[in-house]
Amino acid sequence: MAFLFLPEQLISTLVLLLVLALYVKCSRSKNPLYINWPIIGILPSLVLNFYRFHDYVNHLLSFSGHSFKVPIASMGSFVTCDPANVQHIFTSNHANYPKGEGFADIFNVTSGSLFTADGESCRRQRARYQSALSSPGFVAFTTKCCHDKVEKGLLPFFTRAARNRTLLDINDLIGRLVFDLYATSVFDVDPGLLSFDMPPVQLADAMDTVMEVGFFQIIVPAFCWKVMRSLNIGPERKLAAAQAVLRGFTMEMIETRRKIGTHIGPEEQAPASSSMDILSNFIDDLEYNTDDLLQATLITHMIAGRDTISTTLPWVFYNLAKNPHVVSRIRNELAPLVSRKETFIASTTMTFEPEEVKALVYLQATLMESLRLYPPIPIERKAVAASDVMPSGHEVCAQDIIIVSLYSMGRMEDLWGADCKEYKPERWLSKDGVMLRHVPSHKFLAFNSGPRLCLGKDIAITQMKTVVASVMWSFDMEVFGDQGIEPKLSCLLQMKNGLKLKVQKREM
Ligand code: HEM
């Protein structure tokens, strides 16, 4: 009889011991969020906290001294926000930390382009890109597009919302503005998403899908999504549909341009800006001689500009709406520019020229402060070519994956001080407030660092300054109610549920 009951007793004793071990481990752990189980590692706590991924990783990083190893292959093997490690990975030893084949697999819609390239191909494409982005014609073309779009497209929405006392969905509005801007700078075609009839945003949605599924692919083990990809199920099915939309649109643009040609026929038949846009820059380049590479290059430019600026600006407006004293300082900085304009009428709106806003340091500090707390690209993924030891003492092995949390870097107390969670543009200024303080890019990684530093930083800052100055000069804004603002799970730090603002024409 006793023999018959033995297995049951054994099992219940084992279960009891396991529960007891769990209890002891949880109660002893300084941080119950970070319980590193044998074999399954932090998988249970990662699953439980996945919905608030960036804050969870930030918590783990501050608890572990800014770096930790993940003993399971679910989210890379080394996670860090330590500036010394960042400098090592992005600059001093960057050849050992390429984007890698895994990254190219994840973002295969940009396959072969600068976004996924490493080594010699990256060097060549960067040089080619840099010359396209810095050509005076391209800079003049994009800055004029931005000015005109703000004046004729964006400000009328604010005026109408203020007059009719309707709420503005700033995410949607900025998304439309920036999509139009970047489609114009790439294809010289304005899709007109920012118009009062609010056309569908299928292309912008497709770009968002690439980044949402990309995030999932970075975090879960590759074999999971590769199986899904081969069966065309789950997020992979959504991704395939989004990629088809993007490829279809870019191919249509390429074919139309091939039919029209560049500078063919009499001057009056040629498109007005036919030698300025990105497509004209690459279409006759023999290195971009396949449709796939040309498409991937154009999609890369759309991602580089559209995704980043349209993610950043809503956070900037959110921070400004919450900090009226910062808005007053921006207006003080703008006032001398306005007084120099002969045509200013207080009842109308005002659009600032990119050249005018360039020297505004306080305005720039407000952008940097938003980028610190809300970097549009919140994580970077790097591969490891050969085993190495990090400055933090952690060992990484070939084939490991490194995740750098830009989100956490901007929230490190050691780096930014005890007030690191507060929105304080002043931290970017010299003591006398007249100059911007230099912060090295391995401490402020929003624009990347080292040989792969963002190539569009200056264009982006000028465009964002033009938008913010023009809106803030003429309108007061307030966050409507308690909207529970939180980031989406994506490679972009977009707001999950958008942001509704109450706007009013400013009394002057
Ligand atoms: C708020 C605005 C922007 C931010 C925060 C930003 C940030 C970044 C970051 C973090 C990267 C590295 C991404 C990676 O490879 O993992 C990057 C790369 C790049 N960015 Fe930007 N960017 C911004 C706007 C722009 C704009 C407007 C353009 C073009 C006009 C641009 C062009 C590029 C290009 C071409 C690269 C690729 C560089 C390379 O891989 O070597 N960016 N940017």
Coordinates of C-alpha atoms and ligand atoms in Angstrom, one line a residue:
M1 CA 0.0 0.0 0.0
A2 CA 2.7 2.4 1.1
F3 CA 4.6 1.5 -2.2
L4 CA 1.5 2.5 -4.3
F5 CA 1.4 6.0 -2.7
L6 CA 5.1 6.7 -3.0
P7 CA 5.2 8.3 -6.5
E8 CA 2.3 10.7 -5.6
Q9 CA 4.1 11.7 -2.3
L10 CA 7.3 12.1 -4.2
I11 CA 5.7 14.4 -6.8
S12 CA 3.9 16.5 -4.2
T13 CA 7.1 16.8 -2.2
L14 CA 9.0 18.0 -5.3
V15 CA 6.2 20.5 -6.1
L16 CA 6.3 21.8 -2.6
L17 CA 10.1 22.2 -2.7
L18 CA 9.8 24.0 -6.0
V19 CA 7.2 26.4 -4.7
L20 CA 9.3 26.9 -1.6
A21 CA 12.4 27.6 -3.8
L22 CA 10.4 30.1 -5.9
Y23 CA 9.2 31.9 -2.7
V24 CA 12.7 32.0 -1.2
K25 CA 14.2 33.3 -4.5
C26 CA 11.5 35.9 -4.9
S27 CA 11.7 37.2 -1.4
R28 CA 15.5 37.2 -1.3
S29 CA 15.9 38.9 -4.6
K30 CA 16.6 42.7 -4.3
N31 CA 14.6 43.1 -7.4
P32 CA 11.7 40.6 -7.9
L33 CA 11.3 41.9 -11.4
Y34 CA 14.7 40.5 -12.3
I35 CA 14.7 36.9 -11.3
N36 CA 17.2 34.9 -13.3
W37 CA 16.0 31.3 -13.3
P38 CA 18.1 28.4 -14.4
I39 CA 17.6 27.5 -18.1
I40 CA 14.7 29.9 -18.7
G41 CA 16.6 32.9 -17.4
I42 CA 14.5 36.1 -17.2
L43 CA 11.9 34.8 -19.7
P44 CA 9.0 34.7 -17.2
S45 CA 9.5 38.3 -16.1
L46 CA 10.2 39.5 -19.6
V47 CA 6.8 38.0 -20.7
L48 CA 5.0 39.6 -17.8
N49 CA 6.6 43.0 -18.4
F50 CA 6.7 42.9 -22.2
Y51 CA 3.8 45.5 -22.5
R52 CA 6.1 48.1 -20.9
F53 CA 9.3 46.9 -22.5
H54 CA 11.5 50.0 -22.4
D55 CA 10.7 50.9 -18.8
Y56 CA 11.3 47.3 -17.8
V57 CA 14.7 47.1 -19.5
N58 CA 15.5 50.5 -18.0
H59 CA 14.7 49.1 -14.5
L60 CA 16.9 46.0 -15.1
L61 CA 19.7 48.2 -16.4
S62 CA 19.7 50.6 -13.4
F63 CA 19.5 47.6 -11.1
S64 CA 22.4 45.7 -12.7
G65 CA 24.8 48.7 -13.1
H66 CA 24.0 49.6 -16.7
S67 CA 24.7 46.2 -18.4
F68 CA 23.5 42.6 -18.1
K69 CA 23.8 39.4 -19.9
V70 CA 20.7 37.5 -20.9
P71 CA 21.2 33.8 -20.5
I72 CA 18.5 32.9 -23.1
A73 CA 18.5 33.6 -26.8
S74 CA 15.2 35.5 -26.7
M75 CA 16.4 39.1 -26.6
G76 CA 20.1 39.0 -27.4
S77 CA 22.8 38.0 -25.0
F78 CA 24.1 41.4 -23.8
V79 CA 22.0 44.4 -23.0
T80 CA 23.7 47.7 -22.1
C81 CA 23.3 51.5 -21.8
D82 CA 26.8 52.1 -20.4
P83 CA 28.5 55.0 -22.3
A84 CA 31.9 53.3 -22.1
N85 CA 30.5 50.1 -23.7
V86 CA 28.7 52.3 -26.3
Q87 CA 31.9 54.1 -27.3
H88 CA 33.6 50.7 -27.6
I89 CA 30.9 49.2 -29.7
F90 CA 30.1 52.2 -31.9
T91 CA 33.5 53.8 -32.3
S92 CA 36.8 52.3 -30.9
N93 CA 36.0 48.7 -31.9
H94 CA 33.1 49.3 -34.4
A95 CA 34.4 46.8 -37.0
N96 CA 33.7 44.0 -34.5
Y97 CA 30.1 45.1 -34.1
P98 CA 28.4 45.2 -37.5
K99 CA 24.7 45.3 -38.0
G100 CA 25.1 41.7 -39.2
E101 CA 23.1 39.3 -41.4
G102 CA 20.4 39.0 -38.8
F103 CA 19.6 42.7 -39.1
A104 CA 19.5 42.4 -42.9
D105 CA 17.1 39.5 -42.5
I106 CA 14.8 41.4 -40.3
F107 CA 14.6 44.5 -42.5
N108 CA 14.8 42.7 -45.8
V109 CA 12.6 45.3 -47.4
T110 CA 15.7 47.5 -47.4
S111 CA 18.1 44.7 -48.3
G112 CA 21.4 45.8 -49.9
S113 CA 20.8 49.5 -49.0
L114 CA 22.8 51.6 -46.6
F115 CA 20.4 50.8 -43.8
T116 CA 21.4 47.1 -43.7
A117 CA 24.9 47.3 -45.2
D118 CA 28.2 46.7 -43.4
G119 CA 31.9 47.0 -44.3
E120 CA 33.0 48.3 -47.7
S121 CA 29.4 48.5 -49.1
C122 CA 28.4 50.7 -46.1
R123 CA 31.4 53.0 -46.6
R124 CA 30.7 53.5 -50.3
Q125 CA 27.0 54.0 -49.9
R126 CA 27.5 56.5 -47.0
A127 CA 29.8 58.6 -49.2
R128 CA 27.3 58.5 -52.0
Y129 CA 24.4 59.4 -49.6
Q130 CA 26.4 62.1 -47.9
S131 CA 27.0 63.8 -51.2
A132 CA 23.3 63.6 -52.2
L133 CA 22.1 65.0 -48.8
S134 CA 24.7 67.8 -48.6
S135 CA 24.2 69.1 -52.2
P136 CA 23.0 72.7 -51.9
G137 CA 20.2 72.0 -54.4
F138 CA 18.8 69.2 -52.2
V139 CA 19.1 71.2 -49.0
A140 CA 17.4 74.2 -50.6
F141 CA 14.7 71.9 -52.1
T142 CA 13.9 70.1 -48.8
T143 CA 13.9 73.3 -46.7
K144 CA 11.6 75.1 -49.1
C145 CA 9.2 72.0 -49.1
C146 CA 9.2 72.1 -45.3
H147 CA 8.5 75.8 -45.0
D148 CA 5.7 75.7 -47.6
K149 CA 4.1 72.6 -46.1
V150 CA 4.1 74.1 -42.6
E151 CA 2.6 77.4 -43.9
K152 CA 0.0 75.9 -46.3
G153 CA -0.6 72.5 -44.8
L154 CA 0.0 72.4 -41.0
L155 CA -0.9 75.8 -39.7
P156 CA -4.4 75.8 -41.3
F157 CA -5.2 72.7 -39.3
F158 CA -4.2 74.5 -36.0
T159 CA -6.2 77.6 -37.1
R160 CA -9.3 75.5 -37.8
A161 CA -9.1 73.5 -34.6
A162 CA -8.6 76.7 -32.5
R163 CA -11.6 78.4 -34.3
N164 CA -13.9 75.3 -34.0
R165 CA -12.6 74.3 -30.6
T166 CA -11.9 70.7 -31.8
L167 CA -9.2 68.5 -30.5
L168 CA -6.1 67.9 -32.7
D169 CA -4.7 64.4 -33.0
I170 CA -1.1 65.6 -33.2
N171 CA 0.3 62.2 -34.0
D172 CA -1.9 61.8 -37.0
L173 CA -1.3 65.3 -38.2
I174 CA 2.5 65.2 -37.8
G175 CA 2.6 61.7 -39.4
R176 CA 0.8 63.2 -42.5
L177 CA 3.0 66.3 -42.6
V178 CA 6.2 64.3 -42.5
F179 CA 5.1 61.6 -44.9
D180 CA 4.3 64.3 -47.5
L181 CA 7.6 66.0 -46.8
Y182 CA 9.7 62.9 -47.3
A183 CA 7.7 61.5 -50.3
T184 CA 8.4 65.0 -51.9
S185 CA 12.1 64.9 -51.1
V186 CA 12.5 61.3 -52.4
F187 CA 10.1 61.2 -55.4
D188 CA 9.2 64.9 -56.0
V189 CA 5.6 63.8 -55.5
D190 CA 3.4 65.2 -52.7
P191 CA 0.8 62.5 -51.8
G192 CA -1.3 65.2 -50.1
L193 CA -2.0 63.3 -46.9
L194 CA -2.1 66.6 -45.0
S195 CA -5.3 67.9 -46.5
F196 CA -8.7 68.6 -44.9
D197 CA -10.3 65.6 -46.5
M198 CA -7.8 63.3 -44.6
P199 CA -7.1 60.6 -47.2
P200 CA -6.2 57.1 -46.0
V201 CA -2.6 56.7 -44.8
Q202 CA -2.0 53.2 -46.1
L203 CA 1.7 53.8 -47.0
A204 CA 2.5 55.4 -43.7
D205 CA 0.7 52.4 -41.9
A206 CA 2.8 50.0 -44.0
M207 CA 6.0 51.7 -42.8
D208 CA 4.8 51.5 -39.2
T209 CA 4.1 47.8 -39.6
V210 CA 7.7 47.2 -40.8
M211 CA 9.0 48.7 -37.5
E212 CA 6.5 47.0 -35.3
V213 CA 7.2 43.5 -36.7
G214 CA 10.9 44.4 -36.7
F215 CA 10.7 44.9 -33.0
F216 CA 9.1 41.5 -32.5
Q217 CA 11.8 39.9 -34.6
I218 CA 14.6 41.6 -32.6
I219 CA 13.2 40.3 -29.3
V220 CA 12.0 36.8 -30.1
P221 CA 14.4 34.0 -31.1
A222 CA 14.9 34.1 -34.9
F223 CA 13.7 30.5 -35.5
C224 CA 10.2 31.5 -34.2
W225 CA 9.7 34.2 -36.7
K226 CA 11.5 32.4 -39.5
V227 CA 9.0 29.5 -39.2
M228 CA 6.2 32.1 -39.2
R229 CA 7.7 33.7 -42.3
S230 CA 7.9 30.4 -44.2
L231 CA 4.3 29.7 -43.4
N232 CA 3.2 33.3 -44.0
I233 CA 1.3 33.5 -40.7
G234 CA 1.0 35.9 -37.7
P235 CA 3.0 39.1 -37.8
E236 CA 4.9 37.8 -40.8
R237 CA 1.8 37.8 -42.9
K238 CA 1.1 41.4 -41.9
L239 CA 4.7 42.3 -42.7
A240 CA 4.6 40.7 -46.2
A241 CA 1.5 42.7 -47.0
A242 CA 3.2 46.0 -45.8
Q243 CA 6.3 45.3 -47.8
A244 CA 4.2 44.7 -50.9
V245 CA 2.6 48.1 -50.4
L246 CA 5.9 49.8 -50.0
R247 CA 7.6 48.0 -52.9
G248 CA 4.5 48.6 -55.2
F249 CA 4.6 52.4 -54.4
T250 CA 8.3 52.8 -55.0
M251 CA 8.3 50.8 -58.2
E252 CA 5.4 52.9 -59.5
M253 CA 7.4 56.0 -58.7
I254 CA 10.5 54.6 -60.4
E255 CA 8.6 53.6 -63.6
T256 CA 6.9 57.0 -63.8
R257 CA 10.2 58.7 -63.6
R258 CA 11.7 56.4 -66.2
K259 CA 8.9 57.4 -68.5
I260 CA 9.2 61.1 -67.9
G261 CA 13.0 61.0 -67.8
T262 CA 15.2 63.5 -66.1
H263 CA 15.6 66.8 -68.0
I264 CA 14.3 65.2 -71.2
G265 CA 12.5 67.5 -73.7
P266 CA 12.0 71.2 -73.5
E267 CA 12.5 72.9 -70.1
E268 CA 8.8 73.6 -69.5
Q269 CA 8.1 69.8 -69.8
A270 CA 10.6 68.8 -67.2
P271 CA 9.4 68.3 -63.6
A272 CA 10.1 71.5 -61.7
S273 CA 12.7 70.0 -59.3
S274 CA 13.8 67.1 -61.3
S275 CA 17.4 67.1 -60.3
M276 CA 16.9 67.8 -56.6
D277 CA 15.0 64.8 -55.2
I278 CA 16.7 61.5 -54.0
L279 CA 15.3 59.4 -56.9
S280 CA 17.0 61.7 -59.5
N281 CA 20.2 61.3 -57.5
F282 CA 20.2 57.5 -57.7
I283 CA 18.2 56.5 -60.8
D284 CA 21.1 56.9 -63.3
D285 CA 23.8 55.7 -60.9
L286 CA 25.2 52.4 -62.3
E287 CA 25.8 51.1 -58.8
Y288 CA 22.0 51.1 -58.2
N289 CA 21.3 49.3 -61.4
T290 CA 18.8 46.7 -60.1
D291 CA 15.2 47.6 -59.3
D292 CA 15.5 45.9 -55.9
L293 CA 18.5 48.0 -54.8
L294 CA 17.0 51.2 -56.0
Q295 CA 13.7 50.4 -54.3
A296 CA 15.5 49.5 -51.1
T297 CA 17.5 52.7 -51.2
L298 CA 14.4 54.9 -51.6
I299 CA 12.6 53.1 -48.8
T300 CA 15.7 53.6 -46.6
H301 CA 15.5 57.3 -47.2
M302 CA 11.8 57.4 -46.4
I303 CA 12.5 55.4 -43.1
A304 CA 15.4 57.6 -42.2
G305 CA 13.5 60.8 -42.4
R306 CA 9.9 60.0 -42.0
D307 CA 10.1 57.6 -39.2
T308 CA 12.4 59.6 -37.0
I309 CA 10.9 63.1 -37.4
S310 CA 7.3 62.0 -37.2
T311 CA 8.1 60.0 -34.0
T312 CA 10.0 62.9 -32.4
L313 CA 7.7 65.8 -33.0
P314 CA 4.7 64.5 -31.0
W315 CA 6.9 64.0 -28.0
V316 CA 8.2 67.6 -28.4
F317 CA 4.7 69.0 -28.4
Y318 CA 3.8 66.8 -25.5
N319 CA 6.7 68.2 -23.5
L320 CA 5.9 71.7 -24.5
A321 CA 2.2 71.4 -23.7
K322 CA 3.2 70.2 -20.2
N323 CA 5.9 72.9 -19.7
P324 CA 4.4 76.4 -20.4
H325 CA 7.5 78.1 -19.0
V326 CA 9.6 76.5 -21.7
V327 CA 7.1 77.8 -24.3
S328 CA 7.6 81.3 -23.0
R329 CA 11.3 81.1 -23.4
I330 CA 11.0 79.8 -27.0
R331 CA 8.7 82.8 -27.7
N332 CA 11.2 85.2 -26.2
E333 CA 13.9 83.8 -28.5
L334 CA 11.6 84.2 -31.5
A335 CA 10.4 87.7 -30.7
P336 CA 13.4 89.6 -32.2
L337 CA 12.9 87.6 -35.4
V338 CA 9.3 88.6 -35.6
S339 CA 10.0 92.3 -34.9
R340 CA 12.3 92.3 -37.9
K341 CA 9.5 91.0 -40.2
E342 CA 7.7 93.9 -41.8
T343 CA 4.6 92.0 -42.8
F344 CA 3.6 90.6 -39.4
I345 CA -0.1 90.9 -38.5
A346 CA -0.9 89.6 -35.0
S347 CA -4.1 87.9 -36.1
T348 CA -2.5 85.7 -38.7
T349 CA 0.0 82.9 -38.3
M350 CA 3.7 83.1 -38.9
T351 CA 6.0 80.7 -40.6
F352 CA 9.7 80.9 -39.9
E353 CA 12.4 80.3 -42.5
P354 CA 14.9 77.5 -41.9
E355 CA 17.7 80.1 -42.2
E356 CA 16.1 82.1 -39.4
V357 CA 15.7 79.3 -36.9
K358 CA 19.2 77.9 -37.3
A359 CA 20.8 80.1 -34.7
L360 CA 18.0 79.6 -32.0
V361 CA 19.8 77.7 -29.2
Y362 CA 17.0 77.5 -26.7
L363 CA 14.7 76.0 -29.3
Q364 CA 17.4 73.5 -30.2
A365 CA 17.8 72.6 -26.5
T366 CA 14.1 71.8 -26.2
L367 CA 14.5 69.4 -29.1
M368 CA 17.6 67.7 -27.6
E369 CA 15.8 67.4 -24.3
S370 CA 12.9 65.6 -26.0
L371 CA 15.3 63.3 -27.9
R372 CA 17.1 62.5 -24.6
L373 CA 13.9 61.3 -22.9
Y374 CA 12.1 60.0 -26.0
P375 CA 14.7 58.9 -28.6
P376 CA 12.7 57.9 -31.7
I377 CA 14.9 54.9 -32.2
P378 CA 14.8 53.5 -28.6
I379 CA 17.1 50.4 -29.1
E380 CA 20.0 49.6 -31.4
R381 CA 20.9 46.0 -32.3
K382 CA 24.5 45.0 -33.1
A383 CA 26.0 41.7 -33.9
V384 CA 29.4 40.4 -32.5
A385 CA 31.9 39.3 -35.1
A386 CA 34.6 38.0 -32.7
S387 CA 34.7 37.3 -28.9
D388 CA 35.6 40.4 -27.0
V389 CA 35.5 41.9 -23.5
M390 CA 33.5 45.1 -22.9
P391 CA 34.9 48.0 -20.8
S392 CA 32.3 47.0 -18.2
G393 CA 34.1 43.6 -17.9
H394 CA 31.4 41.6 -19.6
E395 CA 32.5 39.0 -22.1
V396 CA 30.7 38.7 -25.5
C397 CA 31.1 35.9 -27.9
A398 CA 31.0 35.7 -31.7
Q399 CA 27.3 35.4 -32.9
D400 CA 26.0 37.1 -29.7
I401 CA 23.5 39.9 -30.1
I402 CA 23.9 43.2 -28.3
I403 CA 21.0 45.4 -27.5
V404 CA 21.8 49.0 -26.6
S405 CA 19.0 50.9 -24.9
L406 CA 19.0 54.5 -26.0
Y407 CA 15.9 55.0 -23.9
S408 CA 17.8 54.0 -20.8
M409 CA 20.9 56.1 -21.7
G410 CA 18.8 59.2 -21.6
R411 CA 17.5 58.3 -18.1
M412 CA 20.7 57.4 -16.3
E413 CA 21.2 59.4 -13.1
D414 CA 25.0 59.1 -13.2
L415 CA 25.0 60.8 -16.6
W416 CA 22.2 63.4 -16.4
G417 CA 21.9 64.0 -12.6
A418 CA 19.2 63.4 -10.0
D419 CA 16.7 65.4 -12.1
C420 CA 17.2 63.0 -15.1
K421 CA 13.5 62.3 -15.3
E422 CA 12.6 66.0 -15.6
Y423 CA 12.2 67.9 -18.8
K424 CA 14.8 70.7 -18.5
P425 CA 16.1 72.1 -21.8
E426 CA 18.5 74.3 -19.7
R427 CA 20.7 71.3 -19.1
W428 CA 21.8 71.6 -22.8
L429 CA 22.9 75.2 -22.4
S430 CA 26.2 76.8 -21.3
K431 CA 26.0 78.6 -17.9
D432 CA 25.3 82.0 -19.5
G433 CA 22.5 80.3 -21.6
V434 CA 23.9 81.6 -25.0
M435 CA 25.5 78.4 -26.3
L436 CA 24.7 74.8 -26.6
R437 CA 26.8 72.5 -24.4
H438 CA 28.6 69.7 -26.3
V439 CA 27.5 66.3 -25.2
P440 CA 29.5 63.4 -26.9
S441 CA 27.5 61.1 -29.0
H442 CA 28.4 58.0 -27.0
K443 CA 26.5 59.6 -24.1
F444 CA 23.6 61.0 -26.2
L445 CA 23.0 58.3 -28.8
A446 CA 19.8 59.6 -30.4
F447 CA 21.6 60.3 -33.6
N448 CA 23.9 57.3 -33.3
S449 CA 27.6 57.5 -32.8
G450 CA 31.0 56.8 -34.6
P451 CA 31.3 56.0 -38.3
R452 CA 27.6 55.4 -38.6
L453 CA 26.4 58.7 -37.2
C454 CA 23.1 59.9 -38.7
L455 CA 23.6 61.6 -42.0
G456 CA 20.5 63.7 -41.8
K457 CA 21.0 65.3 -38.3
D458 CA 21.3 68.9 -39.5
I459 CA 18.4 68.6 -42.0
A460 CA 16.2 67.0 -39.3
I461 CA 17.0 69.7 -36.7
T462 CA 16.3 72.5 -39.1
Q463 CA 13.0 71.0 -40.2
M464 CA 11.9 70.3 -36.6
K465 CA 12.8 73.8 -35.6
T466 CA 10.8 75.3 -38.5
V467 CA 7.7 73.3 -37.4
V468 CA 8.0 73.9 -33.7
A469 CA 8.8 77.6 -34.0
S470 CA 5.9 78.3 -36.4
V471 CA 3.3 76.4 -34.3
M472 CA 4.5 77.7 -30.9
W473 CA 4.6 81.3 -32.0
S474 CA 0.9 81.4 -32.9
F475 CA -0.8 78.7 -30.7
D476 CA -1.2 77.8 -27.1
M477 CA -1.7 74.1 -26.4
E478 CA -2.8 71.8 -23.6
V479 CA -2.8 68.0 -23.3
F480 CA -6.5 67.0 -23.2
G481 CA -7.5 65.0 -20.1
D482 CA -5.6 62.0 -18.8
Q483 CA -4.7 60.1 -21.9
G484 CA -2.2 57.7 -20.4
I485 CA 0.6 58.4 -22.9
E486 CA 2.8 55.4 -23.4
P487 CA 5.1 54.1 -26.1
K488 CA 4.1 51.4 -28.6
L489 CA 6.1 48.2 -29.0
S490 CA 8.0 49.0 -32.1
C491 CA 11.6 49.9 -33.3
L492 CA 10.2 53.4 -33.1
L493 CA 9.1 55.1 -29.9
Q494 CA 5.7 56.1 -31.3
M495 CA 2.9 56.9 -28.9
K496 CA 0.6 53.9 -28.6
N497 CA -2.7 55.8 -28.5
G498 CA -1.8 59.1 -30.2
L499 CA -2.0 62.4 -28.4
K500 CA -5.0 64.7 -28.4
L501 CA -4.2 68.4 -27.9
K502 CA -6.5 71.4 -27.2
V503 CA -5.2 74.4 -29.1
Q504 CA -6.0 78.1 -28.9
K505 CA -4.8 81.0 -31.0
R506 CA -2.4 82.9 -28.9
E507 CA -3.4 86.4 -27.6
M508 CA -0.8 88.9 -28.8
Ligands
HEM1 C1 14.9 63.3 -35.3 C2 15.5 63.0 -36.4 C3 16.5 61.8 -36.6 C4 17.1 61.0 -35.7 C5 16.9 61.0 -34.2 C6 18.0 60.1 -36.4 C7 18.7 59.1 -35.8 C8 19.4 58.2 -36.5 C9 20.0 57.0 -36.0 C10 19.9 56.5 -34.5 C11 20.6 56.3 -37.0 C12 21.3 54.9 -36.9 C13 20.2 53.9 -37.2 C14 20.8 52.5 -37.4 O1 21.5 52.3 -38.4 O2 20.5 51.7 -36.6 C15 20.5 57.1 -38.2 C16 21.0 56.8 -39.4 C17 20.8 57.5 -40.5 N1 20.1 58.6 -40.7 FE1 19.1 59.6 -39.2 N2 17.9 60.4 -37.7 C18 17.1 61.5 -37.9 C19 16.7 62.1 -39.1 C20 17.3 61.8 -40.3 C21 16.9 62.5 -41.5 C22 15.9 63.6 -41.7 C23 17.7 61.9 -42.5 C24 17.8 62.2 -44.0 C25 17.4 63.3 -44.5 C26 18.5 60.9 -41.9 C27 19.4 60.1 -42.5 C28 20.1 59.0 -42.0 C29 20.9 58.1 -42.7 C30 21.1 58.1 -44.2 C31 21.3 57.1 -41.8 C32 22.1 55.9 -42.1 C33 23.6 56.0 -41.7 C34 24.3 54.7 -41.7 O3 23.7 53.6 -41.6 O4 25.6 54.7 -41.9 N3 18.2 60.8 -40.5 N4 19.7 58.2 -37.9

